[in-house]
PDB file of C-alpha atoms and ligand atoms in Angstrom:
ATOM      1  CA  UNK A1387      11.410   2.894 -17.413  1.00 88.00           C
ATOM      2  CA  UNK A1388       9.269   0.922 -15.127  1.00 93.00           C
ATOM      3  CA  UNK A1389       5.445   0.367 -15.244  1.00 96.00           C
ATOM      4  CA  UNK A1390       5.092  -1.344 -11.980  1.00 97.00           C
ATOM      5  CA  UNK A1391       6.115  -0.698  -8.835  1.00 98.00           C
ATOM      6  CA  UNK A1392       6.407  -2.062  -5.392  1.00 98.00           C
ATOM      7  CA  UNK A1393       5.795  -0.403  -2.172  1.00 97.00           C
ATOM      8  CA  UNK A1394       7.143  -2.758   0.890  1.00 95.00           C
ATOM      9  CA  UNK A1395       6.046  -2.320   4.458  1.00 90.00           C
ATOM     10  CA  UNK A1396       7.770  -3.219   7.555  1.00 84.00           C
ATOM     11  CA  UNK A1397      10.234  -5.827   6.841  1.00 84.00           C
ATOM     12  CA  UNK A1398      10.180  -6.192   3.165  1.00 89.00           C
ATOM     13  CA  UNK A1399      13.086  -3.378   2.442  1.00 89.00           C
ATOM     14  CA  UNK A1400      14.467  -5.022  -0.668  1.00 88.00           C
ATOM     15  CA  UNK A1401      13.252  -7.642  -3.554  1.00 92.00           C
ATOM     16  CA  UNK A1402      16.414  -7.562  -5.973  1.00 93.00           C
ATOM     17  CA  UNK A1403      19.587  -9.012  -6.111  1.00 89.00           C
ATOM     18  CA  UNK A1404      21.455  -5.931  -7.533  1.00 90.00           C
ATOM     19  CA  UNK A1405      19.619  -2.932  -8.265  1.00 92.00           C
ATOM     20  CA  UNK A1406      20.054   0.125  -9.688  1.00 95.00           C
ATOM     21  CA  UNK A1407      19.877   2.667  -7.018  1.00 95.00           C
ATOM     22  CA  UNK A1408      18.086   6.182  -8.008  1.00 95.00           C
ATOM     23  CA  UNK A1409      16.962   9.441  -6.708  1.00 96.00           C
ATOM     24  CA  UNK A1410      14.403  11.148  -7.745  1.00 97.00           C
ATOM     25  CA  UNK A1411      13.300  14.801  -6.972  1.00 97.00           C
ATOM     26  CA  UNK A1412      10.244  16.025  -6.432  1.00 97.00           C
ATOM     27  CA  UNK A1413       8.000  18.896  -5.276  1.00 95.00           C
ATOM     28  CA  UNK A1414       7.260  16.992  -2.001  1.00 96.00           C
ATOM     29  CA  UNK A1415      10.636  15.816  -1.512  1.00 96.00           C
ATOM     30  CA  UNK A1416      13.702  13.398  -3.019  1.00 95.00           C
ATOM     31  CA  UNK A1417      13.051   9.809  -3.259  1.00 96.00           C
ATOM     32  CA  UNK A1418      15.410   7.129  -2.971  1.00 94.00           C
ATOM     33  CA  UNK A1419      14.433   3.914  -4.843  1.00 95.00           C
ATOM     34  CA  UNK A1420      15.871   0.748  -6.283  1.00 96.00           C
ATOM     35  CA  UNK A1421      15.218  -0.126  -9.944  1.00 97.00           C
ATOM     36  CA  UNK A1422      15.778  -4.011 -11.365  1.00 97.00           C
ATOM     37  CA  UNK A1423      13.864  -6.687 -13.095  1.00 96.00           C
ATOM     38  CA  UNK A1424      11.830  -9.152 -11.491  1.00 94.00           C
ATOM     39  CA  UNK A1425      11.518 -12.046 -15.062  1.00 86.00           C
ATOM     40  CA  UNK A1426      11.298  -9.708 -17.951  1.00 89.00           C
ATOM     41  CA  UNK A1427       9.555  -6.961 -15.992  1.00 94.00           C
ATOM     42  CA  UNK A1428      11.067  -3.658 -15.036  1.00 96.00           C
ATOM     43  CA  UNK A1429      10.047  -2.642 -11.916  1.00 97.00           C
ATOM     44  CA  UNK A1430      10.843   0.177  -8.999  1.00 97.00           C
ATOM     45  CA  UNK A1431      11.015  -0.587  -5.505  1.00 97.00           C
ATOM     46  CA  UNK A1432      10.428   1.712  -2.383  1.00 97.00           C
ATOM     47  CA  UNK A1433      10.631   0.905   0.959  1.00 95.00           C
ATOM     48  CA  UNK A1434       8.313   2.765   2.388  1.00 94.00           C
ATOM     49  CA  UNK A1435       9.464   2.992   5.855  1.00 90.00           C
ATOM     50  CA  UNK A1436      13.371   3.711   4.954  1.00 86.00           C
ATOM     51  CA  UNK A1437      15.530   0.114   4.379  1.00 82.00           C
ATOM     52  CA  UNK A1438      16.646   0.865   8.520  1.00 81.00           C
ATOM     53  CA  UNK A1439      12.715   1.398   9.545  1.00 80.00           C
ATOM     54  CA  UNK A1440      13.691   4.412  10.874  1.00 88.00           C
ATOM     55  CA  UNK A1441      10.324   6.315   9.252  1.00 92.00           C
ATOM     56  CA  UNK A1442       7.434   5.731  11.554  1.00 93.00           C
ATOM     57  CA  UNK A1443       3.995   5.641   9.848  1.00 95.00           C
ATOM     58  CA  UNK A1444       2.630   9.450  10.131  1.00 94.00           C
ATOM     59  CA  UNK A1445       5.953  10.369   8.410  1.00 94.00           C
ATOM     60  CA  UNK A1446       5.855   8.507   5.734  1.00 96.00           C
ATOM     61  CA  UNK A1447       6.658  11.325   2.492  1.00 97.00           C
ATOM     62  CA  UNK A1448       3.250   9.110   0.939  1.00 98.00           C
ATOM     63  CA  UNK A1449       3.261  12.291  -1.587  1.00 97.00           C
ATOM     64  CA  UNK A1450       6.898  12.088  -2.627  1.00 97.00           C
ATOM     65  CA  UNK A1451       6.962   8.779  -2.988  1.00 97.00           C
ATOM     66  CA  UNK A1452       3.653   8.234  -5.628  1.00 98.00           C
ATOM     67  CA  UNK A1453       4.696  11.401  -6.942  1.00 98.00           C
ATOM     68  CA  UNK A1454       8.133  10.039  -8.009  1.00 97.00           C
ATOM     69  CA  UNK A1455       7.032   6.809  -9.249  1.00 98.00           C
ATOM     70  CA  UNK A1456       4.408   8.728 -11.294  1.00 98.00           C
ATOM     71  CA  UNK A1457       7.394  10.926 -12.379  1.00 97.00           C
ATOM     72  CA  UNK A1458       9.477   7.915 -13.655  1.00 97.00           C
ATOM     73  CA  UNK A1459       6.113   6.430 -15.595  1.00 96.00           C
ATOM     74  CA  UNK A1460       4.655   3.945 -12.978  1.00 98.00           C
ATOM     75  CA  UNK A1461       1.203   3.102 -13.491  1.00 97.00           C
ATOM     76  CA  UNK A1462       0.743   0.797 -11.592  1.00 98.00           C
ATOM     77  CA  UNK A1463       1.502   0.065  -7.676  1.00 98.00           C
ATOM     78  CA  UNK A1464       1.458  -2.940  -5.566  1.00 98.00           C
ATOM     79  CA  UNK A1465       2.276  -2.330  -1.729  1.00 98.00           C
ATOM     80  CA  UNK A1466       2.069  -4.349   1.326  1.00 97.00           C
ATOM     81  CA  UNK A1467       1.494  -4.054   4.778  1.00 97.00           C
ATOM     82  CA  UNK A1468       1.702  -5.242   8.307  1.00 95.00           C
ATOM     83  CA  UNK A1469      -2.278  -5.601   9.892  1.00 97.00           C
ATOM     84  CA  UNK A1470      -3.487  -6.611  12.983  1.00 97.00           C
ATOM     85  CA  UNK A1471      -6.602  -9.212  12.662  1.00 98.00           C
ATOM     86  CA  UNK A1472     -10.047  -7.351  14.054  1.00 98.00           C
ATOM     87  CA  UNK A1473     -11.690  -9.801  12.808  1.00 98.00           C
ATOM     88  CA  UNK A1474     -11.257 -13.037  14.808  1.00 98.00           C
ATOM     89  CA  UNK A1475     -11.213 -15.442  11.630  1.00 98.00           C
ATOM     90  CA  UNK A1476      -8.011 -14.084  10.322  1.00 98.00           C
ATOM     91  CA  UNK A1477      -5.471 -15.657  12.334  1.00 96.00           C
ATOM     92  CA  UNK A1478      -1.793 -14.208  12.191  1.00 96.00           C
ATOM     93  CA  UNK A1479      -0.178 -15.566   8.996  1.00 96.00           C
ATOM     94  CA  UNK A1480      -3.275 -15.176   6.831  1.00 98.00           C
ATOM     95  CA  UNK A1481      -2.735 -13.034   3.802  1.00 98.00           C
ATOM     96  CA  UNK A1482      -5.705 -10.434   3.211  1.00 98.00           C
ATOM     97  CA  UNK A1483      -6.340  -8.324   0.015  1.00 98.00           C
ATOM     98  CA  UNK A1484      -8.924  -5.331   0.759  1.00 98.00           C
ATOM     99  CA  UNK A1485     -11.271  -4.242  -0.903  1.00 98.00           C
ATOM    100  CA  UNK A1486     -12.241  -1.435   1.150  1.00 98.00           C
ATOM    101  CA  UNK A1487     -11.091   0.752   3.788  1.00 98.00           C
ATOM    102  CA  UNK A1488     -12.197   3.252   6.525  1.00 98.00           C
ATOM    103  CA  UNK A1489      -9.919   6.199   7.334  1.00 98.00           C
ATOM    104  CA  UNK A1490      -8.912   6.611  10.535  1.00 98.00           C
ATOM    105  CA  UNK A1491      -5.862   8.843  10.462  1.00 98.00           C
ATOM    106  CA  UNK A1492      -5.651  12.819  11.661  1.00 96.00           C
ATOM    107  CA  UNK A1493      -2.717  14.675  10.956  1.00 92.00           C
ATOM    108  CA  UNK A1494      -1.938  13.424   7.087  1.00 96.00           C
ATOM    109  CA  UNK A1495      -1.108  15.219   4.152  1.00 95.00           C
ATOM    110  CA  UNK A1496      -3.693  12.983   2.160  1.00 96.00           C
ATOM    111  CA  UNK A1497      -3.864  15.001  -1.132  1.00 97.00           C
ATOM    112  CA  UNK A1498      -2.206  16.719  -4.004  1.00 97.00           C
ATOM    113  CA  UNK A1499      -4.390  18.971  -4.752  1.00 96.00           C
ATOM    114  CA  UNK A1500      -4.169  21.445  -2.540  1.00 93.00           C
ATOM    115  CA  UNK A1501      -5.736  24.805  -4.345  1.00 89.00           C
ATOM    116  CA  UNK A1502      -1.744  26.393  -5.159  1.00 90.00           C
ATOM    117  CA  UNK A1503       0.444  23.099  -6.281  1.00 93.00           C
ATOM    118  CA  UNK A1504       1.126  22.392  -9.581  1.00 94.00           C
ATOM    119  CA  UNK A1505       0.400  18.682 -10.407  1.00 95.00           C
ATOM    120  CA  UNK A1506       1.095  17.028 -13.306  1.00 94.00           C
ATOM    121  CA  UNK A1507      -0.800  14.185 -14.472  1.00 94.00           C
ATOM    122  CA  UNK A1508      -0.495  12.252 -17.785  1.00 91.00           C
ATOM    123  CA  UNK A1509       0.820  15.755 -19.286  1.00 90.00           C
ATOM    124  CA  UNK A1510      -1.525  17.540 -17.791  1.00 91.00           C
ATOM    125  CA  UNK A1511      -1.121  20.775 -15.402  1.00 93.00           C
ATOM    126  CA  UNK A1512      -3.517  20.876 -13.021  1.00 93.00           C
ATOM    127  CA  UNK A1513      -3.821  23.385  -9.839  1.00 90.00           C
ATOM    128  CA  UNK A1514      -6.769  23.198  -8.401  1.00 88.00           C
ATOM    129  CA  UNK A1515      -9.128  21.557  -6.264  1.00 93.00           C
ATOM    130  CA  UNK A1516      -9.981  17.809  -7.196  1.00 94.00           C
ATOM    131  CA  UNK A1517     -12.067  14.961  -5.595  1.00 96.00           C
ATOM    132  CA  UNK A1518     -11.451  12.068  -6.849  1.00 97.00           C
ATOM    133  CA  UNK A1519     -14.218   8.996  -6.547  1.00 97.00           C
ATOM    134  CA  UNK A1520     -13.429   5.888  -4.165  1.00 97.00           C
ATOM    135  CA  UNK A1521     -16.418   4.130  -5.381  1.00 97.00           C
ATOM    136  CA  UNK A1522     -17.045   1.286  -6.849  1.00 96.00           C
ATOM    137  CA  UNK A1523     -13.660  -0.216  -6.001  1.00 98.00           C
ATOM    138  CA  UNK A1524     -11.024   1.768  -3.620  1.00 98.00           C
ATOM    139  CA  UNK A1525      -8.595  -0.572  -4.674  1.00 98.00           C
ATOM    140  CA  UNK A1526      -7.614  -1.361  -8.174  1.00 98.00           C
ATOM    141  CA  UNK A1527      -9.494  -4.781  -9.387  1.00 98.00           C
ATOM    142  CA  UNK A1528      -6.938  -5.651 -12.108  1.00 98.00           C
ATOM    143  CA  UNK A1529      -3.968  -5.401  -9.829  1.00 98.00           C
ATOM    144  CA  UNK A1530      -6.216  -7.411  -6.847  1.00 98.00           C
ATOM    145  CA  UNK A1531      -6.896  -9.702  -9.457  1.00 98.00           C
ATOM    146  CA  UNK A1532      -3.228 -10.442  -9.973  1.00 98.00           C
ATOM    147  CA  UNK A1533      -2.882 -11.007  -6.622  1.00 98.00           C
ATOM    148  CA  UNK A1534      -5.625 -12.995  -5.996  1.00 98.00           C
ATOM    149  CA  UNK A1535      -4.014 -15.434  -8.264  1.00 98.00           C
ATOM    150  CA  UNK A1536      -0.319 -15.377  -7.157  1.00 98.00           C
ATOM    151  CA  UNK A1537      -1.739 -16.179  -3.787  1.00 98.00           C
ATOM    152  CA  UNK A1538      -3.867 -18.978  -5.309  1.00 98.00           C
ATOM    153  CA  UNK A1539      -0.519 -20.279  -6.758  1.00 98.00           C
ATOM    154  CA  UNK A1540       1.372 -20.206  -3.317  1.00 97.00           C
ATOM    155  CA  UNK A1541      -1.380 -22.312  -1.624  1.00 97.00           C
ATOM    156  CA  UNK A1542      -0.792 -20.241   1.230  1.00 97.00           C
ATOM    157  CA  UNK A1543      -4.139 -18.941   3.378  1.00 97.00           C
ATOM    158  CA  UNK A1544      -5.419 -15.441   2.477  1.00 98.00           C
ATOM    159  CA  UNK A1545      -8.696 -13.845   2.130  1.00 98.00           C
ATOM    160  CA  UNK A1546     -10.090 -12.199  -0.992  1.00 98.00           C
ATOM    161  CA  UNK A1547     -12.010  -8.801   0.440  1.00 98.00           C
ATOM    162  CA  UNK A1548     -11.932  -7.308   3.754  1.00 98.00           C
ATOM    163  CA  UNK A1549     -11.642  -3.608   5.429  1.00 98.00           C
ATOM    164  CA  UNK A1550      -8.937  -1.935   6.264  1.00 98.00           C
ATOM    165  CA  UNK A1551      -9.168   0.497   8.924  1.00 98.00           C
ATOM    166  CA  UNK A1552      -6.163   2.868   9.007  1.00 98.00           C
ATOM    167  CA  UNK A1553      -4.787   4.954  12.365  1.00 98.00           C
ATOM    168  CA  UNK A1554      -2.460   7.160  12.899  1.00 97.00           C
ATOM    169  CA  UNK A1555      -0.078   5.546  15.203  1.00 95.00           C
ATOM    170  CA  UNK A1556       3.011   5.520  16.384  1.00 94.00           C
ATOM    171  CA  UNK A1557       0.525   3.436  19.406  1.00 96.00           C
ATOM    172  CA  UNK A1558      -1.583   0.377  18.731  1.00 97.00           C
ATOM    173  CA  UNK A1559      -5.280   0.717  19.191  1.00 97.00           C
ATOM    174  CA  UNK A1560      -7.074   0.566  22.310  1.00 97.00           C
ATOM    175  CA  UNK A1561      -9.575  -2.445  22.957  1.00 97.00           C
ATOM    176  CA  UNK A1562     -12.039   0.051  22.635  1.00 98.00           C
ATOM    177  CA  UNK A1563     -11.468   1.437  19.257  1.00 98.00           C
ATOM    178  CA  UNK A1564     -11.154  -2.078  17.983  1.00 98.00           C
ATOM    179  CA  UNK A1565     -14.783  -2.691  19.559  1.00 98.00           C
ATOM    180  CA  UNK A1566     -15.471   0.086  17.685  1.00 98.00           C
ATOM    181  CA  UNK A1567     -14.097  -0.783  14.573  1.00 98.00           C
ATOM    182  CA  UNK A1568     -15.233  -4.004  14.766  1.00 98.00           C
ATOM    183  CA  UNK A1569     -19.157  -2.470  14.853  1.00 98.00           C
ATOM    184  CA  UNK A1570     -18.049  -0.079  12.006  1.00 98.00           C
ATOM    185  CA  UNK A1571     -17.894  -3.266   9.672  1.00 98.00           C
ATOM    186  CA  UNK A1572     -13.490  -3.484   9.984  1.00 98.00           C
ATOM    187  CA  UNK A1573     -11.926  -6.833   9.515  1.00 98.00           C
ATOM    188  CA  UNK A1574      -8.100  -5.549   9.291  1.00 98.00           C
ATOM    189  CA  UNK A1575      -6.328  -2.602  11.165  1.00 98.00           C
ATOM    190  CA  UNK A1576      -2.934  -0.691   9.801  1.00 98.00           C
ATOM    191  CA  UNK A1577      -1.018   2.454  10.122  1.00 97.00           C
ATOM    192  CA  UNK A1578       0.426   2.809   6.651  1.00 97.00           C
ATOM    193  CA  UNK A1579      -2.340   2.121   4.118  1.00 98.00           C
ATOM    194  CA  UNK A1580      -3.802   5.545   3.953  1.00 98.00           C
ATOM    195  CA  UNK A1581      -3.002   8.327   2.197  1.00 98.00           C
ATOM    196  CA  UNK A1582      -1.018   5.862  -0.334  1.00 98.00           C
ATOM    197  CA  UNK A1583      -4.193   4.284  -1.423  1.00 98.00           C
ATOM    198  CA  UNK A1584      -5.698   7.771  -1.925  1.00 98.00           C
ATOM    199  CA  UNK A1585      -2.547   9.397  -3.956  1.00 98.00           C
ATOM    200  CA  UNK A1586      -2.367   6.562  -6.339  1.00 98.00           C
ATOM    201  CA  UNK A1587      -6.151   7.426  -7.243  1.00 98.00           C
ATOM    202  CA  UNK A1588      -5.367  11.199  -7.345  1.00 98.00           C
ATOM    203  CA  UNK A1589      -2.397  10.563  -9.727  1.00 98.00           C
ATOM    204  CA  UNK A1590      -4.826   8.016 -11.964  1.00 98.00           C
ATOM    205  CA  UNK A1591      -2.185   5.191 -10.969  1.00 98.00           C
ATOM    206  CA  UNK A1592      -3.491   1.498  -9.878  1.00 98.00           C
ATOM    207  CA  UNK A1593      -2.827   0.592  -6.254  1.00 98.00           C
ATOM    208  CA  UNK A1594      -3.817  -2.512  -4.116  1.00 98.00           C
ATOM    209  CA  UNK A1595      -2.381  -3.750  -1.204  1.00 98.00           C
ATOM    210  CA  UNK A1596      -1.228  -7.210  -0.033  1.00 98.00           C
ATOM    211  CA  UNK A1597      -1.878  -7.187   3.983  1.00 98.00           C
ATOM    212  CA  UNK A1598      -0.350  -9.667   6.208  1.00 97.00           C
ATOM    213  CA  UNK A1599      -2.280 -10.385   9.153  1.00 97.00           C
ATOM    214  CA  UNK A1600       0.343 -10.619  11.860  1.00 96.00           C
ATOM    215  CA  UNK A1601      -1.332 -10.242  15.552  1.00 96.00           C
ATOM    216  CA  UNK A1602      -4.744 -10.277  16.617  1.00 97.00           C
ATOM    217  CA  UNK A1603      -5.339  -6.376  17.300  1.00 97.00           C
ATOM    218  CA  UNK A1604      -5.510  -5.252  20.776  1.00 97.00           C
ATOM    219  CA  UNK A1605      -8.470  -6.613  23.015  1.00 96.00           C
ATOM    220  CA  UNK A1606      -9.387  -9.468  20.396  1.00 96.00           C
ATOM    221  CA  UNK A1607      -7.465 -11.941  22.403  1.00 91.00           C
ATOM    222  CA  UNK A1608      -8.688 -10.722  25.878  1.00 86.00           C
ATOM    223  CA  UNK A1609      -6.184  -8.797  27.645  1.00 86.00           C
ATOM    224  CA  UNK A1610      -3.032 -10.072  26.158  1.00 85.00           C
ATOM    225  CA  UNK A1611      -0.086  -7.424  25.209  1.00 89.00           C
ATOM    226  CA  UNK A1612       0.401  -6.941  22.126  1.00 89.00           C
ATOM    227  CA  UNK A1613       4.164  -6.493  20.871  1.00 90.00           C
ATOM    228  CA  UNK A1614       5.803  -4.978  18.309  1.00 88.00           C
ATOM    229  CA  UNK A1615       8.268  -7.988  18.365  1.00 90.00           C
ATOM    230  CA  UNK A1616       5.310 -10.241  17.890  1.00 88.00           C
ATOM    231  CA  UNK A1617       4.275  -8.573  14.740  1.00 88.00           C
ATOM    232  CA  UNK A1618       7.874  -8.215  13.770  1.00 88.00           C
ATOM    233  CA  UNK A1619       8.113 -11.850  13.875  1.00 91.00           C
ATOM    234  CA  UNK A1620       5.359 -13.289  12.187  1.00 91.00           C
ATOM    235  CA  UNK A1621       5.691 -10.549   9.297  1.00 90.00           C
ATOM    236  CA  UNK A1622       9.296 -11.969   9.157  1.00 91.00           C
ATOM    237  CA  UNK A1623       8.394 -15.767   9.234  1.00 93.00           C
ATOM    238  CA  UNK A1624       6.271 -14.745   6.502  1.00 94.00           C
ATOM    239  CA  UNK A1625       8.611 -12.641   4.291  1.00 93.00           C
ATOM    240  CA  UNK A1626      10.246 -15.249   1.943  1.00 92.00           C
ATOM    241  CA  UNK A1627       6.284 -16.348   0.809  1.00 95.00           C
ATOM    242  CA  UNK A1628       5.145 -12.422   0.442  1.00 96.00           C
ATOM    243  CA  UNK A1629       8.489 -11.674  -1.738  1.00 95.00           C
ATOM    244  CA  UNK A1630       7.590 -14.263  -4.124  1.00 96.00           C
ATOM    245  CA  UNK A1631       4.014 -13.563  -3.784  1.00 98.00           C
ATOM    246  CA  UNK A1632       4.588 -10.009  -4.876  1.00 97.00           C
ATOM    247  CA  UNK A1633       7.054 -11.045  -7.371  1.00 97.00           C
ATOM    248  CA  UNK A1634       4.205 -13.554  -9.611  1.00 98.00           C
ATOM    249  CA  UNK A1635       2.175 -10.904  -9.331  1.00 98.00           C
ATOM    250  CA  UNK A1636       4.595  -8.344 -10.857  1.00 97.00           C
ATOM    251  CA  UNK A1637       4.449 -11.559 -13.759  1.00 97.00           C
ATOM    252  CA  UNK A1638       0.751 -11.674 -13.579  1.00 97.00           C
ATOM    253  CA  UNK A1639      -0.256  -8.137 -14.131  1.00 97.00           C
ATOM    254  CA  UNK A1640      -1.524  -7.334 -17.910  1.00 94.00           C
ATOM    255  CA  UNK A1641       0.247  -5.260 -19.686  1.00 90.00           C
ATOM    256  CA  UNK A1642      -2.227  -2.794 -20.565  1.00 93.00           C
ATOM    257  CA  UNK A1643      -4.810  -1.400 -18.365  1.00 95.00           C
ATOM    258  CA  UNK A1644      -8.286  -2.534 -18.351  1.00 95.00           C
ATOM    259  CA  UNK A1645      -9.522  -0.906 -15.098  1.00 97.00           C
ATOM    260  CA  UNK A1646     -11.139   2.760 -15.173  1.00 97.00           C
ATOM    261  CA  UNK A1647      -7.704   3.955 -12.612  1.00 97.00           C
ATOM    262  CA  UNK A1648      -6.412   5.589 -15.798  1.00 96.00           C
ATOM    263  CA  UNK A1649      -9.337   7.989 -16.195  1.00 96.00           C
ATOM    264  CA  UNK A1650      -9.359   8.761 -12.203  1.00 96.00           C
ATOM    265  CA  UNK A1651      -9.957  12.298 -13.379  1.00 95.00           C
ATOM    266  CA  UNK A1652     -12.700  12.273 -15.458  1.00 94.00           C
ATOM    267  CA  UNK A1653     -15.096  14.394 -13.659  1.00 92.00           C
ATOM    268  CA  UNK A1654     -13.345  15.238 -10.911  1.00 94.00           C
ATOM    269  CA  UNK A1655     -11.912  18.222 -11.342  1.00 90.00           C
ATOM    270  CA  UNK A1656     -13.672  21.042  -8.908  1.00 90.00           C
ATOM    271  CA  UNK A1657     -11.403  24.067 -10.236  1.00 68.00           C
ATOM    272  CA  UNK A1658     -10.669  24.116 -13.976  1.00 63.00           C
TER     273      UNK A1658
HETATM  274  N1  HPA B3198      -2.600  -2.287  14.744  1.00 59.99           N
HETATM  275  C1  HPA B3198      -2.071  -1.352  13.934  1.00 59.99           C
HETATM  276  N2  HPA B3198      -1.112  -1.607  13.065  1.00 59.99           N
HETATM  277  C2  HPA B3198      -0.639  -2.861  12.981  1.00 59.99           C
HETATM  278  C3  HPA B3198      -1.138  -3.887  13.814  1.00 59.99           C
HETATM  279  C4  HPA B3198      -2.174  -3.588  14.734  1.00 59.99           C
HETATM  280  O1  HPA B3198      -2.669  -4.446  15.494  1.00 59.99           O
HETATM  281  N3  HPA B3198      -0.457  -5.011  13.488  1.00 59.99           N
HETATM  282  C5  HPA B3198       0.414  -4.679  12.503  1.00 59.99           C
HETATM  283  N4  HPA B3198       0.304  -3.373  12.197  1.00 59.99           N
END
């Protein structure tokens, strides 16, 4: 069964030729996700908002869909997403790979652990309260390493590090709020990145994200509009390089872990 897994944001609803299609049930829901081999690697595939977009970013099942790759044996998780630039030196096109992010959403189911679920981790029941650490890397540095490289590879632009501020959506920000992010230290600005980045950790899986910077975010340009079609556009124009992107890093990934995800746990466990 697969080890790795890729989460695809708007745009990126497929990566293989033929896969195997499969669901999988789970406490927070069924899962539909495609299975194939990217070189000698097996991997899963989900697109995360539905293959017609028809899922908009607050209802996102984030818990069903870690919880069935954990169910299947993922470890590891690469996803990508759509960002608007909030810093002015990221100009649309320009692939960014946080390092950090500030969460900005308000009506999110944003953990497992819950007090009454039963969550299974590695073989172990837990039910409980848990708080997992964010610190000293949110994201996974093995997997961000692997990307860092397959970007490297592409020659394309990108920037290693940034923060990723995450609303809730459906709207895009105010000029305002970007001020305000902007003050708060946030170079890139998403609906979709949290709770995934936050589950992974719960479920002691690896995550890190490949963002694609495809607008300026509102007010950063003056008073221009900002489109959906715009960022449809660019993230499309883009697609082909962030498919094979993804793909090398599927290739680049070790095969065993030397990060601490795998012992997200340890210590964090409130009610035992
Ligand atoms: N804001 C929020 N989400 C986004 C943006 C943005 O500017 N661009 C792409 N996704």
């Amino acid at each position: 069964m697969p080890r790795v897994a890729i989460i695809g944001g708007s745009g990126f609803y497929s990566i293989f030729e033929n896969p195997e299609q499969k669901e999988v049930k789970t406490p927070f829901g069924d899962v539909f996700l495609d299975i194939g081999r990217i070189r000698n690697v097996e991997v899963a595939f989900i697109a995360r908002h539905g293959k017609k977009h028809d899922i908009p970013p607050a209802k996102v099942n984030y818990k069903a869909n870690l919880y069935a790759l954990k169910q299947i044996g993922v470890e590891r998780v690469i996803a990508t997403n759509a960002v608007g630039a909030i810093n002015p030196s990221l100009e649309p096109g320009t692939f960014v790979v946080p390092d950090d992010f500030i969460d900005f959403t308000k009506n999110r189911d944003s953990t497992f652990y819950d007090g009454k679920t039963e969550i299974v981790v590695n073989g172990r029941v837990l039910k409980g309260v848990v708080h997992v650490s964010m610190t000293p890397d949110p994201y996974c540095p093995e997997i961000r390493r692997s990307i860092l490289q397959a970007l490297k590879e592409a020659g394309v632009k990108f920037r290693d590090g940034g923060v990723y501020v995450v609303t809730e959506g459906n709207r895009f920000e105010t000029p305002a709020e970007i001020k305000a992010f902007s003050y708060l230290g946030g170079d890139v600005v998403g609906m979709t990145g949290v709770p995934e980045v936050v589950l992974a950790r719960e479920l002691a899986m690896c995550y890190a994200t490949l963002c694609l910077v495809t607008n300026y975010a509102a007010g950063v340009q003056g008073s221009k509009k900002l489109t959906h079609d715009e960022v449809a556009e660019i993230y499309e124009r883009n697609l082909r390089y962030l498919r094979d992107i993804v793909a090398r890093t599927v290739e680049l990934i070790p095969i065993s872990r030397s990060c601490s995800c795998g012992k997200a746990l340890e210590g964090a466990i409130a009610s035992k």
